[in-house]
Short mmCIF file of C-alpha atoms in Angstrom, two decimals:
data_model
loop_
_atom_site.label_atom_id
_atom_site.label_comp_id
_atom_site.label_asym_id
_atom_site.label_seq_id
_atom_site.Cartn_x
_atom_site.Cartn_y
_atom_site.Cartn_z
CA MET A 1 -9.80 28.97 33.67
CA LYS A 2 -12.10 25.53 32.69
CA PRO A 3 -9.49 22.45 32.28
CA SER A 4 -8.82 22.06 28.14
CA GLY A 5 -11.18 19.32 26.65
CA THR A 6 -10.44 17.59 24.27
CA LEU A 7 -12.41 16.58 21.08
CA HIS A 8 -10.43 13.92 18.69
CA LEU A 9 -10.70 12.98 14.92
CA ILE A 10 -10.27 10.08 14.52
CA PRO A 11 -10.29 8.38 11.41
CA VAL A 12 -11.95 4.53 10.45
CA GLY A 13 -11.09 2.10 7.60
CA LEU A 14 -12.54 1.80 4.06
CA GLY A 15 -12.50 -1.46 3.90
CA ASP A 16 -10.93 -5.00 4.59
CA ALA A 17 -7.70 -4.00 5.53
CA PRO A 18 -5.62 -4.67 8.46
CA VAL A 19 -5.23 -1.33 10.20
CA SER A 20 -1.73 -1.14 9.92
CA ALA A 21 -1.74 -0.25 6.58
CA TRP A 22 -3.94 2.88 7.14
CA LEU A 23 -3.91 4.49 11.10
CA PRO A 24 -0.14 5.32 12.55
CA SER A 25 0.24 3.27 15.24
CA SER A 26 0.16 6.98 17.80
CA VAL A 27 -3.76 6.52 16.20
CA GLN A 28 -4.79 3.62 17.23
CA GLU A 29 -3.04 3.35 21.07
CA LEU A 30 -5.11 6.85 21.03
CA ALA A 31 -7.88 5.28 20.16
CA GLY A 32 -7.64 2.14 22.63
CA ARG A 33 -7.19 4.49 25.34
CA LEU A 34 -10.47 6.49 24.57
CA THR A 35 -13.95 5.33 26.48
CA THR A 36 -16.50 7.71 25.49
CA TYR A 37 -16.93 7.95 21.51
CA ILE A 38 -19.47 9.35 19.05
CA ALA A 39 -20.27 7.60 16.32
CA GLU A 40 -22.31 8.05 13.17
CA ASN A 41 -22.59 4.02 13.62
CA ALA A 42 -22.03 1.91 16.68
CA LYS A 43 -22.24 -1.44 15.26
CA THR A 44 -19.41 -0.13 12.75
CA ALA A 45 -17.10 1.79 16.03
CA ARG A 46 -17.48 -1.68 18.28
CA ALA A 47 -15.33 -3.21 14.92
CA PHE A 48 -13.37 -0.49 14.91
CA LEU A 49 -12.72 -0.13 18.00
CA LYS A 50 -12.75 -4.15 18.24
CA LEU A 51 -9.70 -3.71 15.99
CA VAL A 52 -7.58 -1.71 17.43
CA GLY A 53 -7.69 -3.05 20.51
CA THR A 54 -9.47 -1.30 23.56
CA ALA A 55 -7.84 -0.65 27.06
CA ALA A 56 -11.09 -0.77 28.64
CA PRO A 57 -13.36 -4.07 28.01
CA LEU A 58 -15.79 -2.89 24.70
CA GLN A 59 -18.43 -3.37 26.88
CA GLU A 60 -17.99 -0.21 28.86
CA ILE A 61 -16.89 1.53 26.16
CA THR A 62 -19.98 4.96 26.40
CA ILE A 63 -20.59 5.47 22.12
CA HIS A 64 -23.34 8.11 21.60
CA THR A 65 -25.32 6.93 18.56
CA LEU A 66 -25.53 10.58 16.07
CA GLY A 67 -28.79 9.72 13.44
CA PRO A 68 -30.16 12.29 11.40
CA LYS A 69 -31.96 14.13 14.18
CA THR A 70 -29.79 14.43 16.27
CA ASP A 71 -30.86 17.95 17.72
CA ALA A 72 -28.32 20.16 19.05
CA ARG A 73 -28.35 20.30 22.60
CA GLU A 74 -27.86 16.87 22.90
CA ILE A 75 -24.42 17.13 21.12
CA ARG A 76 -23.30 19.48 23.81
CA GLN A 77 -24.19 17.10 26.82
CA TRP A 78 -22.59 15.44 25.08
CA LEU A 79 -19.52 16.73 25.12
CA GLU A 80 -19.80 18.32 27.88
CA LEU A 81 -17.74 15.12 29.49
CA ALA A 82 -14.96 17.57 26.87
CA ASP A 83 -15.60 20.36 28.35
CA LYS A 84 -14.95 19.47 32.01
CA GLY A 85 -11.57 18.66 30.70
CA GLY A 86 -12.64 14.83 29.42
CA GLU A 87 -11.82 13.65 26.24
CA ILE A 88 -13.37 12.34 23.56
CA GLY A 89 -13.14 10.45 19.45
CA LEU A 90 -15.48 11.41 17.19
CA VAL A 91 -15.97 8.47 14.32
CA SER A 92 -17.57 8.01 10.68
CA GLU A 93 -18.59 5.08 9.24
CA ALA A 94 -15.91 5.00 6.94
CA GLY A 95 -13.26 6.91 6.61
CA CYS A 96 -12.68 11.03 7.79
CA PRO A 97 -14.61 11.79 10.47
CA ALA A 98 -16.42 15.49 9.66
CA VAL A 99 -15.44 16.19 5.99
CA ALA A 100 -19.19 14.65 3.76
CA ASP A 101 -20.05 13.26 6.41
CA PRO A 102 -22.22 14.66 9.49
CA GLY A 103 -19.67 15.11 12.27
CA ALA A 104 -19.33 17.99 11.34
CA LYS A 105 -22.16 19.14 13.70
CA VAL A 106 -20.37 17.77 16.77
CA ALA A 107 -16.99 20.16 15.49
CA ALA A 108 -18.89 23.27 15.11
CA MET A 109 -20.74 22.85 18.57
CA ALA A 110 -17.01 21.68 20.00
CA HIS A 111 -15.94 25.10 19.05
CA GLU A 112 -18.67 27.06 19.72
CA MET A 113 -17.75 25.49 23.59
CA GLY A 114 -14.26 26.06 23.48
CA ILE A 115 -13.39 22.49 23.22
CA ARG A 116 -9.80 21.50 21.64
CA VAL A 117 -10.61 19.60 18.29
CA ALA A 118 -8.11 17.50 17.01
CA PRO A 119 -7.75 15.42 13.95
CA TRP A 120 -5.95 12.69 13.59
CA VAL A 121 -3.87 10.56 10.28
CA GLY A 122 -6.05 8.55 8.41
CA PRO A 123 -7.82 7.42 5.45
CA SER A 124 -9.45 9.83 3.21
CA SER A 125 -11.21 8.33 0.20
CA ILE A 126 -11.89 11.86 -1.17
CA LEU A 127 -8.79 12.81 -1.33
CA LEU A 128 -6.43 10.33 -2.17
CA ALA A 129 -9.47 9.38 -4.95
CA LEU A 130 -8.07 13.04 -5.45
CA MET A 131 -4.13 11.70 -5.25
CA ALA A 132 -3.95 9.24 -7.71
CA SER A 133 -6.65 10.28 -10.54
CA GLY A 134 -4.67 13.17 -12.46
CA LEU A 135 -6.44 15.55 -12.59
CA ASP A 136 -6.09 19.28 -11.47
CA GLY A 137 -5.35 18.91 -7.36
CA GLN A 138 -5.26 23.00 -6.84
CA ARG A 139 -8.81 23.56 -8.12
CA PHE A 140 -11.27 20.06 -7.03
CA VAL A 141 -15.21 21.21 -5.52
CA PHE A 142 -16.83 17.37 -3.80
CA HIS A 143 -20.32 17.19 -4.22
CA GLY A 144 -21.61 14.38 -1.93
CA TYR A 145 -24.59 12.75 -4.47
CA ALA A 146 -25.49 13.41 -7.53
CA PRO A 147 -29.86 13.01 -8.01
CA VAL A 148 -30.75 9.91 -7.90
CA GLU A 149 -32.65 10.14 -10.84
CA PRO A 150 -31.40 9.42 -14.20
CA GLY A 151 -32.83 12.67 -16.63
CA GLU A 152 -31.74 14.74 -13.75
CA ARG A 153 -28.70 14.03 -12.70
CA ALA A 154 -27.08 14.11 -15.90
CA LYS A 155 -28.65 17.53 -16.34
CA ARG A 156 -26.87 18.09 -13.01
CA LEU A 157 -23.10 15.90 -14.32
CA ARG A 158 -24.00 18.49 -17.16
CA HIS A 159 -23.45 21.73 -14.75
CA TRP A 160 -20.93 20.39 -13.25
CA GLU A 161 -18.90 19.53 -16.09
CA ALA A 162 -19.71 23.23 -17.92
CA GLU A 163 -17.87 24.07 -14.19
CA SER A 164 -14.88 22.46 -14.19
CA ARG A 165 -14.47 23.91 -17.78
CA LYS A 166 -14.56 27.41 -16.49
CA GLN A 167 -13.33 27.13 -14.01
CA HIS A 168 -10.49 23.81 -14.63
CA GLN A 169 -11.52 22.04 -11.65
CA SER A 170 -11.61 19.04 -11.42
CA GLN A 171 -15.33 17.82 -9.79
CA ILE A 172 -15.21 15.09 -7.16
CA LEU A 173 -18.79 12.97 -5.74
CA ILE A 174 -19.65 9.49 -4.47
CA GLU A 175 -22.48 6.99 -5.18
CA THR A 176 -24.61 4.38 -3.06
CA PRO A 177 -22.70 1.00 -3.70
CA TYR A 178 -25.65 -0.80 -5.32
CA ARG A 179 -26.36 2.29 -8.14
CA ASN A 180 -22.16 2.44 -9.03
CA ASP A 181 -23.26 0.95 -12.80
CA ALA A 182 -25.27 3.48 -13.58
CA MET A 183 -23.85 6.01 -12.70
CA PHE A 184 -21.02 4.43 -13.93
CA GLU A 185 -23.23 4.82 -17.75
CA THR A 186 -24.37 7.78 -17.66
CA LEU A 187 -21.49 10.24 -16.63
CA LYS A 188 -20.43 8.56 -20.40
CA GLN A 189 -22.94 9.01 -21.88
CA ALA A 190 -23.73 12.63 -20.07
CA LEU A 191 -19.93 14.24 -20.38
CA HIS A 192 -17.98 15.64 -23.75
CA GLY A 193 -16.05 12.99 -25.42
CA ARG A 194 -12.83 14.82 -24.26
CA THR A 195 -13.46 15.15 -20.43
CA ARG A 196 -10.98 12.67 -18.54
CA LEU A 197 -13.03 9.91 -15.84
CA CYS A 198 -11.09 8.92 -12.53
CA ILE A 199 -12.94 5.72 -10.55
CA ALA A 200 -11.29 4.95 -8.10
CA ARG A 201 -12.61 1.57 -5.74
CA SER A 202 -12.80 0.22 -3.10
CA LEU A 203 -9.78 1.97 -1.75
CA THR A 204 -6.88 1.05 1.41
CA THR A 205 -8.47 -2.48 0.81
CA GLY A 206 -6.53 -5.92 -1.67
CA ASP A 207 -9.63 -5.02 -3.80
CA GLU A 208 -8.16 -1.08 -4.31
CA TRP A 209 -8.49 -0.24 -8.64
CA ILE A 210 -7.70 3.35 -10.49
CA ARG A 211 -7.96 4.19 -13.76
CA THR A 212 -8.11 7.42 -15.04
CA HIS A 213 -9.09 7.92 -18.99
CA THR A 214 -10.96 10.21 -21.22
CA VAL A 215 -15.01 9.36 -20.81
CA GLU A 216 -14.06 8.38 -25.11
CA HIS A 217 -11.61 5.88 -24.13
CA TRP A 218 -13.80 4.74 -21.77
CA LYS A 219 -16.61 3.77 -24.34
CA THR A 220 -14.79 1.14 -25.65
CA LEU A 221 -14.09 -0.56 -22.25
CA PRO A 222 -15.68 -3.20 -20.47
CA PRO A 223 -17.78 -1.77 -17.47
CA PRO A 224 -15.09 -2.00 -14.60
CA ASP A 225 -16.92 -4.65 -11.86
CA LEU A 226 -18.30 -1.79 -9.40
CA SER A 227 -21.34 -3.54 -7.82
CA LYS A 228 -21.24 -3.09 -4.23
CA LYS A 229 -18.44 -1.14 -3.61
CA PRO A 230 -17.15 1.49 -2.85
CA ALA A 231 -15.79 4.15 -5.03
CA ILE A 232 -15.89 7.58 -6.03
CA PHE A 233 -16.06 9.87 -9.27
CA LEU A 234 -13.85 12.57 -10.71
CA PHE A 235 -14.09 13.77 -13.75
CA LEU A 236 -11.93 17.40 -15.17
CA ALA A 237 -13.18 18.92 -18.89
CA GLY A 238 -11.57 18.54 -20.98
#
């Protein structure tokens, strides 16, 4: 019987905030003792490890970069350490790895290889936003990104609103920070006035801001400060 190795799924921060505010000390200790990581972005992974503190010098920690062109064979090679009984950390660029994140294919390969996959507690922007929104937390769907082209984006949002009305289902989406303002304007124009829209900005940071109003009411308010800031948009048809 082969030794039991582990792939540890370790959340990282969503923004500039003390690590003690969003990561339990036990997870910090775990992250600090691992010497091999798979990361979406090596630079942000090193910044995270510097924040939590590492038992080994940072330059001695191996970080494999998971990119769009990373194939299954390479991932399998990275996981050989865990396949032989060792431990590997998996981190996202922000938040929870493998949720709306390419790390999912690493977790899938670990299961295929018979490696234990261990999720650890930390911030998930999707769940934090849903928790705070006041929208339906029993039925919800995360779409990722809407189309970039304005006409297609509006059409897709109306389709999701119809599904929300039919299923009584909260709809969750994200946008690239520099397109947040455009997304907000499209949401206001495309959705019905009675639809409730939540905007959650800069979660877990000192700049955190979360509001839920009907679309009709949003139209009467000054636009929120969303430019170049991480945000999540949620809505539930009225």
